PDB file of N, CA and C in Angstrom:
ATOM      1  N   UNK A 156     136.952  63.418 113.817  1.00  0.00           N
ATOM      2  CA  UNK A 156     135.691  63.275 114.511  1.00  0.00           C
ATOM      3  C   UNK A 156     135.296  64.523 115.268  1.00  0.00           C
ATOM      4  N   UNK A 157     136.341  65.245 115.779  1.00  0.00           N
ATOM      5  CA  UNK A 157     136.008  66.481 116.374  1.00  0.00           C
ATOM      6  C   UNK A 157     135.544  67.496 115.418  1.00  0.00           C
ATOM      7  N   UNK A 158     136.110  67.442 114.216  1.00  0.00           N
ATOM      8  CA  UNK A 158     135.686  68.433 113.117  1.00  0.00           C
ATOM      9  C   UNK A 158     134.131  68.138 112.809  1.00  0.00           C
ATOM     10  N   UNK A 159     133.702  66.910 112.650  1.00  0.00           N
ATOM     11  CA  UNK A 159     132.363  66.645 112.404  1.00  0.00           C
ATOM     12  C   UNK A 159     131.416  67.179 113.553  1.00  0.00           C
ATOM     13  N   UNK A 160     131.903  66.919 114.818  1.00  0.00           N
ATOM     14  CA  UNK A 160     131.056  67.439 115.967  1.00  0.00           C
ATOM     15  C   UNK A 160     130.931  68.957 115.857  1.00  0.00           C
ATOM     16  N   UNK A 161     132.048  69.657 115.501  1.00  0.00           N
ATOM     17  CA  UNK A 161     131.979  71.149 115.411  1.00  0.00           C
ATOM     18  C   UNK A 161     131.129  71.582 114.247  1.00  0.00           C
ATOM     19  N   UNK A 162     131.144  70.816 113.163  1.00  0.00           N
ATOM     20  CA  UNK A 162     130.279  71.108 112.125  1.00  0.00           C
ATOM     21  C   UNK A 162     128.784  70.905 112.389  1.00  0.00           C
ATOM     22  N   UNK A 163     128.432  69.876 113.073  1.00  0.00           N
ATOM     23  CA  UNK A 163     127.076  69.484 113.527  1.00  0.00           C
ATOM     24  C   UNK A 163     126.717  70.595 114.527  1.00  0.00           C
ATOM     25  N   UNK A 164     127.470  71.003 115.447  1.00  0.00           N
ATOM     26  CA  UNK A 164     127.028  72.071 116.397  1.00  0.00           C
ATOM     27  C   UNK A 164     126.844  73.436 115.675  1.00  0.00           C
ATOM     28  N   UNK A 165     127.596  73.677 114.795  1.00  0.00           N
ATOM     29  CA  UNK A 165     127.521  74.922 113.982  1.00  0.00           C
ATOM     30  C   UNK A 165     126.215  75.034 113.208  1.00  0.00           C
ATOM     31  N   UNK A 166     125.859  73.877 112.665  1.00  0.00           N
ATOM     32  CA  UNK A 166     124.544  73.686 111.873  1.00  0.00           C
ATOM     33  C   UNK A 166     123.388  73.838 112.835  1.00  0.00           C
ATOM     34  N   UNK A 167     123.492  73.243 114.004  1.00  0.00           N
ATOM     35  CA  UNK A 167     122.340  73.432 114.917  1.00  0.00           C
ATOM     36  C   UNK A 167     122.255  74.841 115.474  1.00  0.00           C
ATOM     37  N   UNK A 168     123.339  75.516 115.661  1.00  0.00           N
ATOM     38  CA  UNK A 168     123.254  76.878 116.170  1.00  0.00           C
ATOM     39  C   UNK A 168     122.587  77.770 115.185  1.00  0.00           C
ATOM     40  N   UNK A 169     122.892  77.548 113.877  1.00  0.00           N
ATOM     41  CA  UNK A 169     122.184  78.290 112.817  1.00  0.00           C
ATOM     42  C   UNK A 169     120.722  78.101 112.719  1.00  0.00           C
ATOM     43  N   UNK A 170     120.113  77.076 113.099  1.00  0.00           N
ATOM     44  CA  UNK A 170     118.854  76.805 112.891  1.00  0.00           C
ATOM     45  C   UNK A 170     117.991  77.545 113.897  1.00  0.00           C
ATOM     46  N   UNK A 171     118.441  77.798 115.091  1.00  0.00           N
ATOM     47  CA  UNK A 171     117.537  78.685 116.052  1.00  0.00           C
ATOM     48  C   UNK A 171     117.401  80.018 115.588  1.00  0.00           C
ATOM     49  N   UNK A 172     118.253  80.574 114.822  1.00  0.00           N
ATOM     50  CA  UNK A 172     118.226  81.960 114.459  1.00  0.00           C
ATOM     51  C   UNK A 172     117.566  82.164 112.957  1.00  0.00           C
ATOM     52  N   UNK A 173     116.525  82.926 112.837  1.00  0.00           N
ATOM     53  CA  UNK A 173     115.817  83.035 111.581  1.00  0.00           C
ATOM     54  C   UNK A 173     116.146  84.467 111.227  1.00  0.00           C
ATOM     55  N   UNK A 174     116.556  84.685 109.983  1.00  0.00           N
ATOM     56  CA  UNK A 174     116.854  86.173 109.466  1.00  0.00           C
ATOM     57  C   UNK A 174     115.485  86.784 109.208  1.00  0.00           C
ATOM     58  N   UNK A 175     115.425  88.041 109.829  1.00  0.00           N
ATOM     59  CA  UNK A 175     114.079  88.676 109.684  1.00  0.00           C
ATOM     60  C   UNK A 175     114.354  90.022 108.843  1.00  0.00           C
ATOM     61  N   UNK A 176     113.312  90.537 108.275  1.00  0.00           N
ATOM     62  CA  UNK A 176     113.401  91.747 107.517  1.00  0.00           C
ATOM     63  C   UNK A 176     112.876  92.854 108.389  1.00  0.00           C
ATOM     64  N   UNK A 177     113.638  94.033 108.490  1.00  0.00           N
ATOM     65  CA  UNK A 177     113.252  95.141 109.244  1.00  0.00           C
ATOM     66  C   UNK A 177     111.826  95.594 108.818  1.00  0.00           C
ATOM     67  N   UNK A 178     110.984  96.166 109.825  1.00  0.00           N
ATOM     68  CA  UNK A 178     109.705  96.500 109.450  1.00  0.00           C
ATOM     69  C   UNK A 178     109.552  97.495 108.430  1.00  0.00           C
ATOM     70  N   UNK A 179     110.442  98.450 108.361  1.00  0.00           N
ATOM     71  CA  UNK A 179     110.445  99.562 107.196  1.00  0.00           C
ATOM     72  C   UNK A 179     110.451  98.922 105.930  1.00  0.00           C
ATOM     73  N   UNK A 180     111.290  97.809 105.782  1.00  0.00           N
ATOM     74  CA  UNK A 180     111.454  97.242 104.392  1.00  0.00           C
ATOM     75  C   UNK A 180     110.246  96.362 104.089  1.00  0.00           C
ATOM     76  N   UNK A 181     109.534  95.849 105.094  1.00  0.00           N
ATOM     77  CA  UNK A 181     108.339  95.032 104.922  1.00  0.00           C
ATOM     78  C   UNK A 181     107.228  96.099 104.414  1.00  0.00           C
ATOM     79  N   UNK A 182     107.155  97.249 105.137  1.00  0.00           N
ATOM     80  CA  UNK A 182     106.171  98.191 104.700  1.00  0.00           C
ATOM     81  C   UNK A 182     106.343  98.664 103.168  1.00  0.00           C
ATOM     82  N   UNK A 183     107.609  98.801 102.841  1.00  0.00           N
ATOM     83  CA  UNK A 183     108.065  99.297 101.515  1.00  0.00           C
ATOM     84  C   UNK A 183     107.835  98.211 100.527  1.00  0.00           C
ATOM     85  N   UNK A 184     107.764  97.031 100.889  1.00  0.00           N
ATOM     86  CA  UNK A 184     107.817  95.912  99.953  1.00  0.00           C
ATOM     87  C   UNK A 184     106.436  95.662  99.362  1.00  0.00           C
ATOM     88  N   UNK A 185     106.410  94.815  98.270  1.00  0.00           N
ATOM     89  CA  UNK A 185     105.102  94.470  97.659  1.00  0.00           C
ATOM     90  C   UNK A 185     104.643  93.197  98.234  1.00  0.00           C
ATOM     91  N   UNK A 186     105.147  92.670  99.382  1.00  0.00           N
ATOM     92  CA  UNK A 186     104.775  91.366  99.788  1.00  0.00           C
ATOM     93  C   UNK A 186     103.276  91.530 100.198  1.00  0.00           C
ATOM     94  N   UNK A 187     102.540  90.492  99.907  1.00  0.00           N
ATOM     95  CA  UNK A 187     101.203  90.361 100.080  1.00  0.00           C
ATOM     96  C   UNK A 187     100.797  89.398 101.257  1.00  0.00           C
ATOM     97  N   UNK A 188      99.571  89.415 101.728  1.00  0.00           N
ATOM     98  CA  UNK A 188      99.222  88.548 102.844  1.00  0.00           C
ATOM     99  C   UNK A 188      99.088  87.094 102.176  1.00  0.00           C
ATOM    100  N   UNK A 189      99.279  85.959 102.974  1.00  0.00           N
ATOM    101  CA  UNK A 189      99.785  85.907 104.444  1.00  0.00           C
ATOM    102  C   UNK A 189     101.143  86.004 104.554  1.00  0.00           C
ATOM    103  N   UNK A 190     102.020  86.142 103.669  1.00  0.00           N
ATOM    104  CA  UNK A 190     103.494  86.189 103.820  1.00  0.00           C
ATOM    105  C   UNK A 190     103.825  87.516 104.476  1.00  0.00           C
ATOM    106  N   UNK A 191     103.183  88.549 104.267  1.00  0.00           N
ATOM    107  CA  UNK A 191     103.362  89.814 104.904  1.00  0.00           C
ATOM    108  C   UNK A 191     103.222  89.651 106.487  1.00  0.00           C
ATOM    109  N   UNK A 192     102.094  89.075 106.861  1.00  0.00           N
ATOM    110  CA  UNK A 192     101.842  88.815 108.303  1.00  0.00           C
ATOM    111  C   UNK A 192     102.833  87.890 108.913  1.00  0.00           C
ATOM    112  N   UNK A 193     103.267  86.868 108.248  1.00  0.00           N
ATOM    113  CA  UNK A 193     104.298  85.958 108.715  1.00  0.00           C
ATOM    114  C   UNK A 193     105.621  86.642 108.942  1.00  0.00           C
ATOM    115  N   UNK A 194     105.965  87.356 107.983  1.00  0.00           N
ATOM    116  CA  UNK A 194     107.315  88.192 108.124  1.00  0.00           C
ATOM    117  C   UNK A 194     107.151  89.215 109.296  1.00  0.00           C
ATOM    118  N   UNK A 195     106.044  89.845 109.403  1.00  0.00           N
ATOM    119  CA  UNK A 195     105.864  90.806 110.443  1.00  0.00           C
ATOM    120  C   UNK A 195     105.952  90.256 111.751  1.00  0.00           C
ATOM    121  N   UNK A 196     105.395  89.016 111.879  1.00  0.00           N
ATOM    122  CA  UNK A 196     105.382  88.285 113.148  1.00  0.00           C
ATOM    123  C   UNK A 196     106.903  87.833 113.475  1.00  0.00           C
ATOM    124  N   UNK A 197     107.564  87.472 112.583  1.00  0.00           N
ATOM    125  CA  UNK A 197     108.874  87.056 112.738  1.00  0.00           C
ATOM    126  C   UNK A 197     109.721  88.123 113.244  1.00  0.00           C
ATOM    127  N   UNK A 198     109.554  89.356 112.558  1.00  0.00           N
ATOM    128  CA  UNK A 198     110.331  90.564 113.037  1.00  0.00           C
ATOM    129  C   UNK A 198     109.900  90.917 114.486  1.00  0.00           C
ATOM    130  N   UNK A 199     108.693  90.829 114.828  1.00  0.00           N
ATOM    131  CA  UNK A 199     108.309  91.332 116.050  1.00  0.00           C
ATOM    132  C   UNK A 199     108.860  90.266 117.253  1.00  0.00           C
ATOM    133  N   UNK A 200     108.869  88.966 116.775  1.00  0.00           N
ATOM    134  CA  UNK A 200     109.524  88.023 117.623  1.00  0.00           C
ATOM    135  C   UNK A 200     110.927  88.512 117.963  1.00  0.00           C
ATOM    136  N   UNK A 201     111.768  88.872 116.869  1.00  0.00           N
ATOM    137  CA  UNK A 201     113.097  89.145 116.939  1.00  0.00           C
ATOM    138  C   UNK A 201     113.239  90.480 117.836  1.00  0.00           C
ATOM    139  N   UNK A 202     112.354  91.431 117.683  1.00  0.00           N
ATOM    140  CA  UNK A 202     112.450  92.688 118.498  1.00  0.00           C
ATOM    141  C   UNK A 202     111.923  92.547 119.912  1.00  0.00           C
ATOM    142  N   UNK A 203     111.291  91.423 120.262  1.00  0.00           N
ATOM    143  CA  UNK A 203     110.634  91.152 121.522  1.00  0.00           C
ATOM    144  C   UNK A 203     111.658  91.132 122.785  1.00  0.00           C
ATOM    145  N   UNK A 204     112.712  91.030 122.178  1.00  0.00           N
ATOM    146  CA  UNK A 204     113.907  90.721 123.276  1.00  0.00           C
ATOM    147  C   UNK A 204     114.423  92.059 123.759  1.00  0.00           C
ATOM    148  N   UNK A 205     114.135  93.167 123.077  1.00  0.00           N
ATOM    149  CA  UNK A 205     114.647  94.567 123.486  1.00  0.00           C
ATOM    150  C   UNK A 205     113.769  95.570 123.211  1.00  0.00           C
ATOM    151  N   UNK A 206     112.993  95.920 124.231  1.00  0.00           N
ATOM    152  CA  UNK A 206     111.991  97.060 123.921  1.00  0.00           C
ATOM    153  C   UNK A 206     112.507  98.376 123.516  1.00  0.00           C
ATOM    154  N   UNK A 207     113.757  98.618 123.796  1.00  0.00           N
ATOM    155  CA  UNK A 207     114.258  99.939 123.231  1.00  0.00           C
ATOM    156  C   UNK A 207     114.449  99.883 121.789  1.00  0.00           C
ATOM    157  N   UNK A 208     114.977  98.634 121.286  1.00  0.00           N
ATOM    158  CA  UNK A 208     115.184  98.450 119.922  1.00  0.00           C
ATOM    159  C   UNK A 208     113.802  98.388 119.178  1.00  0.00           C
ATOM    160  N   UNK A 209     112.882  97.775 119.783  1.00  0.00           N
ATOM    161  CA  UNK A 209     111.438  97.735 119.282  1.00  0.00           C
ATOM    162  C   UNK A 209     110.987  99.264 118.946  1.00  0.00           C
ATOM    163  N   UNK A 210     111.017 100.045 120.048  1.00  0.00           N
ATOM    164  CA  UNK A 210     110.636 101.396 119.988  1.00  0.00           C
ATOM    165  C   UNK A 210     111.339 102.161 118.899  1.00  0.00           C
ATOM    166  N   UNK A 211     112.541 102.010 118.794  1.00  0.00           N
ATOM    167  CA  UNK A 211     113.415 102.687 117.828  1.00  0.00           C
ATOM    168  C   UNK A 211     112.954 102.291 116.457  1.00  0.00           C
ATOM    169  N   UNK A 212     112.789 100.952 116.207  1.00  0.00           N
ATOM    170  CA  UNK A 212     112.388 100.466 114.850  1.00  0.00           C
ATOM    171  C   UNK A 212     110.990 100.896 114.484  1.00  0.00           C
ATOM    172  N   UNK A 213     110.201 100.861 115.484  1.00  0.00           N
ATOM    173  CA  UNK A 213     108.757 101.078 115.201  1.00  0.00           C
ATOM    174  C   UNK A 213     108.617 102.707 114.770  1.00  0.00           C
ATOM    175  N   UNK A 214     109.260 103.464 115.450  1.00  0.00           N
ATOM    176  CA  UNK A 214     109.249 104.860 115.179  1.00  0.00           C
ATOM    177  C   UNK A 214     109.891 105.151 113.750  1.00  0.00           C
ATOM    178  N   UNK A 215     111.119 104.544 113.543  1.00  0.00           N
ATOM    179  CA  UNK A 215     111.721 104.666 112.268  1.00  0.00           C
ATOM    180  C   UNK A 215     110.818 104.222 111.111  1.00  0.00           C
ATOM    181  N   UNK A 216     109.968 103.318 111.270  1.00  0.00           N
ATOM    182  CA  UNK A 216     109.091 102.645 110.334  1.00  0.00           C
ATOM    183  C   UNK A 216     107.833 103.502 110.155  1.00  0.00           C
ATOM    184  N   UNK A 217     107.597 104.553 110.887  1.00  0.00           N
ATOM    185  CA  UNK A 217     106.581 105.325 110.745  1.00  0.00           C
ATOM    186  C   UNK A 217     105.353 104.953 111.729  1.00  0.00           C
ATOM    187  N   UNK A 218     105.455 104.213 112.694  1.00  0.00           N
ATOM    188  CA  UNK A 218     104.479 103.901 113.551  1.00  0.00           C
ATOM    189  C   UNK A 218     104.311 105.037 114.644  1.00  0.00           C
ATOM    190  N   UNK A 219     103.099 105.168 115.233  1.00  0.00           N
ATOM    191  CA  UNK A 219     102.842 106.166 116.303  1.00  0.00           C
ATOM    192  C   UNK A 219     102.380 105.370 117.401  1.00  0.00           C
ATOM    193  N   UNK A 220     102.876 105.780 118.638  1.00  0.00           N
ATOM    194  CA  UNK A 220     102.516 105.121 119.885  1.00  0.00           C
ATOM    195  C   UNK A 220     101.260 105.562 120.303  1.00  0.00           C
ATOM    196  N   UNK A 221     100.193 104.806 120.493  1.00  0.00           N
ATOM    197  CA  UNK A 221      98.943 105.313 120.895  1.00  0.00           C
ATOM    198  C   UNK A 221      98.421 104.427 122.113  1.00  0.00           C
ATOM    199  N   UNK A 222      97.582 104.975 122.798  1.00  0.00           N
ATOM    200  CA  UNK A 222      96.947 104.300 123.937  1.00  0.00           C
ATOM    201  C   UNK A 222      98.001 103.753 124.880  1.00  0.00           C
ATOM    202  N   UNK A 223      99.011 104.672 125.326  1.00  0.00           N
ATOM    203  CA  UNK A 223      99.936 104.365 126.209  1.00  0.00           C
ATOM    204  C   UNK A 223      99.371 104.228 127.630  1.00  0.00           C
ATOM    205  N   UNK A 224      99.364 103.052 128.244  1.00  0.00           N
ATOM    206  CA  UNK A 224      98.976 102.907 129.588  1.00  0.00           C
ATOM    207  C   UNK A 224     100.133 102.387 130.477  1.00  0.00           C
ATOM    208  N   UNK A 225      99.870 102.035 131.714  1.00  0.00           N
ATOM    209  CA  UNK A 225     101.013 101.610 132.644  1.00  0.00           C
ATOM    210  C   UNK A 225     101.637 100.266 132.194  1.00  0.00           C
ATOM    211  N   UNK A 226     102.691 100.330 131.540  1.00  0.00           N
ATOM    212  CA  UNK A 226     103.389  99.098 131.023  1.00  0.00           C
ATOM    213  C   UNK A 226     102.844  98.460 129.775  1.00  0.00           C
ATOM    214  N   UNK A 227     101.836  99.059 129.163  1.00  0.00           N
ATOM    215  CA  UNK A 227     101.362  98.448 128.064  1.00  0.00           C
ATOM    216  C   UNK A 227     100.953  99.538 127.081  1.00  0.00           C
ATOM    217  N   UNK A 228     100.926  99.276 125.760  1.00  0.00           N
ATOM    218  CA  UNK A 228     100.534 100.329 124.670  1.00  0.00           C
ATOM    219  C   UNK A 228     100.294  99.765 123.350  1.00  0.00           C
ATOM    220  N   UNK A 229     100.087 100.547 122.446  1.00  0.00           N
ATOM    221  CA  UNK A 229      99.756 100.085 121.021  1.00  0.00           C
ATOM    222  C   UNK A 229     100.450 101.043 120.101  1.00  0.00           C
ATOM    223  N   UNK A 230     101.022 100.378 119.035  1.00  0.00           N
ATOM    224  CA  UNK A 230     101.772 101.145 117.901  1.00  0.00           C
ATOM    225  C   UNK A 230     100.793 100.887 116.767  1.00  0.00           C
ATOM    226  N   UNK A 231     100.517 102.085 116.091  1.00  0.00           N
ATOM    227  CA  UNK A 231      99.645 102.088 114.876  1.00  0.00           C
ATOM    228  C   UNK A 231     100.426 102.801 113.722  1.00  0.00           C
ATOM    229  N   UNK A 232     100.160 102.331 112.559  1.00  0.00           N
ATOM    230  CA  UNK A 232     100.705 102.803 111.277  1.00  0.00           C
ATOM    231  C   UNK A 232      99.581 103.737 110.731  1.00  0.00           C
ATOM    232  N   UNK A 233     100.007 105.050 110.558  1.00  0.00           N
ATOM    233  CA  UNK A 233      99.064 105.911 109.992  1.00  0.00           C
ATOM    234  C   UNK A 233      98.927 105.704 108.405  1.00  0.00           C
ATOM    235  N   UNK A 234      98.027 106.397 107.816  1.00  0.00           N
ATOM    236  CA  UNK A 234      97.864 106.267 106.309  1.00  0.00           C
ATOM    237  C   UNK A 234      99.307 106.304 105.730  1.00  0.00           C
ATOM    238  N   UNK A 235      99.480 105.550 104.662  1.00  0.00           N
ATOM    239  CA  UNK A 235     100.829 105.531 103.967  1.00  0.00           C
ATOM    240  C   UNK A 235     100.675 105.339 102.501  1.00  0.00           C
ATOM    241  N   UNK A 236     101.704 105.595 101.722  1.00  0.00           N
ATOM    242  CA  UNK A 236     101.416 105.362 100.290  1.00  0.00           C
ATOM    243  C   UNK A 236     101.282 103.970  99.839  1.00  0.00           C
ATOM    244  N   UNK A 237     101.786 103.057 100.575  1.00  0.00           N
ATOM    245  CA  UNK A 237     101.647 101.637 100.337  1.00  0.00           C
ATOM    246  C   UNK A 237     100.274 100.983 100.605  1.00  0.00           C
ATOM    247  N   UNK A 238      99.461 101.936 101.281  1.00  0.00           N
ATOM    248  CA  UNK A 238      98.103 101.409 101.730  1.00  0.00           C
ATOM    249  C   UNK A 238      98.190 100.240 102.664  1.00  0.00           C
ATOM    250  N   UNK A 239      99.058 100.287 103.603  1.00  0.00           N
ATOM    251  CA  UNK A 239      99.325  99.259 104.502  1.00  0.00           C
ATOM    252  C   UNK A 239      98.674  99.563 105.882  1.00  0.00           C
ATOM    253  N   UNK A 240      97.909  98.751 106.463  1.00  0.00           N
ATOM    254  CA  UNK A 240      97.376  98.999 107.860  1.00  0.00           C
ATOM    255  C   UNK A 240      98.158  98.006 108.697  1.00  0.00           C
ATOM    256  N   UNK A 241      98.623  98.608 109.863  1.00  0.00           N
ATOM    257  CA  UNK A 241      99.300  97.672 110.817  1.00  0.00           C
ATOM    258  C   UNK A 241      99.168  98.226 112.285  1.00  0.00           C
ATOM    259  N   UNK A 242      99.130  97.240 113.228  1.00  0.00           N
ATOM    260  CA  UNK A 242      99.178  97.731 114.594  1.00  0.00           C
ATOM    261  C   UNK A 242      99.850  96.634 115.524  1.00  0.00           C
ATOM    262  N   UNK A 243     100.153  96.981 116.547  1.00  0.00           N
ATOM    263  CA  UNK A 243     100.988  96.185 117.519  1.00  0.00           C
ATOM    264  C   UNK A 243     100.514  96.504 118.913  1.00  0.00           C
ATOM    265  N   UNK A 244      99.764  95.621 119.655  1.00  0.00           N
ATOM    266  CA  UNK A 244      99.416  95.874 121.031  1.00  0.00           C
ATOM    267  C   UNK A 244     100.570  95.119 121.868  1.00  0.00           C
ATOM    268  N   UNK A 245     101.059  95.754 122.853  1.00  0.00           N
ATOM    269  CA  UNK A 245     102.130  95.063 123.684  1.00  0.00           C
ATOM    270  C   UNK A 245     102.021  95.419 125.079  1.00  0.00           C
ATOM    271  N   UNK A 246     102.757  94.568 125.958  1.00  0.00           N
ATOM    272  CA  UNK A 246     103.060  94.957 127.297  1.00  0.00           C
ATOM    273  C   UNK A 246     104.581  94.676 127.552  1.00  0.00           C
ATOM    274  N   UNK A 247     105.009  95.531 128.425  1.00  0.00           N
ATOM    275  CA  UNK A 247     106.549  95.453 128.698  1.00  0.00           C
ATOM    276  C   UNK A 247     106.804  94.535 129.855  1.00  0.00           C
ATOM    277  N   UNK A 248     107.830  93.742 129.852  1.00  0.00           N
ATOM    278  CA  UNK A 248     108.237  92.789 130.907  1.00  0.00           C
ATOM    279  C   UNK A 248     109.271  93.493 131.723  1.00  0.00           C
ATOM    280  N   UNK A 249     109.359  93.075 132.971  1.00  0.00           N
ATOM    281  CA  UNK A 249     110.429  93.627 133.792  1.00  0.00           C
ATOM    282  C   UNK A 249     111.985  93.396 133.328  1.00  0.00           C
ATOM    283  N   UNK A 250     112.077  92.487 132.559  1.00  0.00           N
ATOM    284  CA  UNK A 250     113.484  91.964 132.129  1.00  0.00           C
ATOM    285  C   UNK A 250     113.831  92.761 130.879  1.00  0.00           C
ATOM    286  N   UNK A 251     113.039  93.812 130.384  1.00  0.00           N
ATOM    287  CA  UNK A 251     113.384  94.661 129.229  1.00  0.00           C
ATOM    288  C   UNK A 251     112.775  94.073 128.074  1.00  0.00           C
ATOM    289  N   UNK A 252     112.213  92.907 127.993  1.00  0.00           N
ATOM    290  CA  UNK A 252     111.595  92.472 126.748  1.00  0.00           C
ATOM    291  C   UNK A 252     110.183  92.906 126.627  1.00  0.00           C
ATOM    292  N   UNK A 253     109.537  92.530 125.534  1.00  0.00           N
ATOM    293  CA  UNK A 253     108.182  92.969 125.184  1.00  0.00           C
ATOM    294  C   UNK A 253     107.244  91.711 124.881  1.00  0.00           C
ATOM    295  N   UNK A 254     106.176  91.758 125.375  1.00  0.00           N
ATOM    296  CA  UNK A 254     105.141  90.688 125.203  1.00  0.00           C
ATOM    297  C   UNK A 254     104.145  91.364 124.359  1.00  0.00           C
ATOM    298  N   UNK A 255     103.803  90.633 123.180  1.00  0.00           N
ATOM    299  CA  UNK A 255     102.802  91.105 122.216  1.00  0.00           C
ATOM    300  C   UNK A 255     101.539  90.424 122.631  1.00  0.00           C
ATOM    301  N   UNK A 256     100.494  91.260 122.795  1.00  0.00           N
ATOM    302  CA  UNK A 256      99.128  90.717 123.153  1.00  0.00           C
ATOM    303  C   UNK A 256      98.334  90.581 121.804  1.00  0.00           C
ATOM    304  N   UNK A 257      98.524  91.300 120.810  1.00  0.00           N
ATOM    305  CA  UNK A 257      97.871  91.233 119.511  1.00  0.00           C
ATOM    306  C   UNK A 257      98.690  92.036 118.489  1.00  0.00           C
ATOM    307  N   UNK A 258      98.676  91.586 117.150  1.00  0.00           N
ATOM    308  CA  UNK A 258      99.199  92.347 116.161  1.00  0.00           C
ATOM    309  C   UNK A 258      98.605  92.067 114.848  1.00  0.00           C
ATOM    310  N   UNK A 259      98.682  92.865 113.807  1.00  0.00           N
ATOM    311  CA  UNK A 259      98.210  92.477 112.581  1.00  0.00           C
ATOM    312  C   UNK A 259      98.703  93.516 111.574  1.00  0.00           C
ATOM    313  N   UNK A 260      98.727  93.085 110.396  1.00  0.00           N
ATOM    314  CA  UNK A 260      99.190  93.889 109.198  1.00  0.00           C
ATOM    315  C   UNK A 260      98.530  93.390 108.088  1.00  0.00           C
ATOM    316  N   UNK A 261      98.197  94.361 107.057  1.00  0.00           N
ATOM    317  CA  UNK A 261      97.547  93.886 105.829  1.00  0.00           C
ATOM    318  C   UNK A 261      97.644  95.024 104.800  1.00  0.00           C
ATOM    319  N   UNK A 262      97.507  94.663 103.493  1.00  0.00           N
ATOM    320  CA  UNK A 262      97.404  95.801 102.402  1.00  0.00           C
ATOM    321  C   UNK A 262      95.971  95.910 102.189  1.00  0.00           C
ATOM    322  N   UNK A 263      95.573  97.297 102.006  1.00  0.00           N
ATOM    323  CA  UNK A 263      94.224  97.620 101.581  1.00  0.00           C
ATOM    324  C   UNK A 263      94.063  97.178 100.071  1.00  0.00           C
ATOM    325  N   UNK A 264      93.020  96.556  99.886  1.00  0.00           N
ATOM    326  CA  UNK A 264      92.899  96.317  98.361  1.00  0.00           C
ATOM    327  C   UNK A 264      92.450  97.483  97.680  1.00  0.00           C
ATOM    328  N   UNK A 265      93.050  97.619  96.445  1.00  0.00           N
ATOM    329  CA  UNK A 265      92.979  98.820  95.629  1.00  0.00           C
ATOM    330  C   UNK A 265      91.913  98.598  94.638  1.00  0.00           C
ATOM    331  N   UNK A 266      90.872  99.458  94.603  1.00  0.00           N
ATOM    332  CA  UNK A 266      89.764  99.280  93.548  1.00  0.00           C
ATOM    333  C   UNK A 266      89.897 100.559  92.539  1.00  0.00           C
ATOM    334  N   UNK A 267      89.428 100.309  91.277  1.00  0.00           N
ATOM    335  CA  UNK A 267      89.451 101.285  90.471  1.00  0.00           C
ATOM    336  C   UNK A 267      88.003 101.464  89.733  1.00  0.00           C
ATOM    337  N   UNK A 268      87.529 102.640  89.573  1.00  0.00           N
ATOM    338  CA  UNK A 268      86.128 102.759  88.952  1.00  0.00           C
ATOM    339  C   UNK A 268      86.420 102.730  87.481  1.00  0.00           C
TER     340      UNK A 268
END
């Protein structure tokens, strides 16, 4: 009986944690919308608990910090080979977390003449 309870608790504990893909891998991938946006949102949710980790991953992924104000700012992804556009607007909370006010990511459609 105790074994079944432990198994059930282990299963429930795993349900709350969703594996996310690092932003650099998302940008390098061929994932298209809307799956790209969903994966980006999942990763931002994961990073929202630690603003230092978020800043480190954003910089490592090629994002530039723009429009830095008091406690708020925006990360933007400059032109890149994958033709991906992305931005994240955020505000920092006192507890060290990040609250996202707006974000988006998409691939530019490529046309040929």
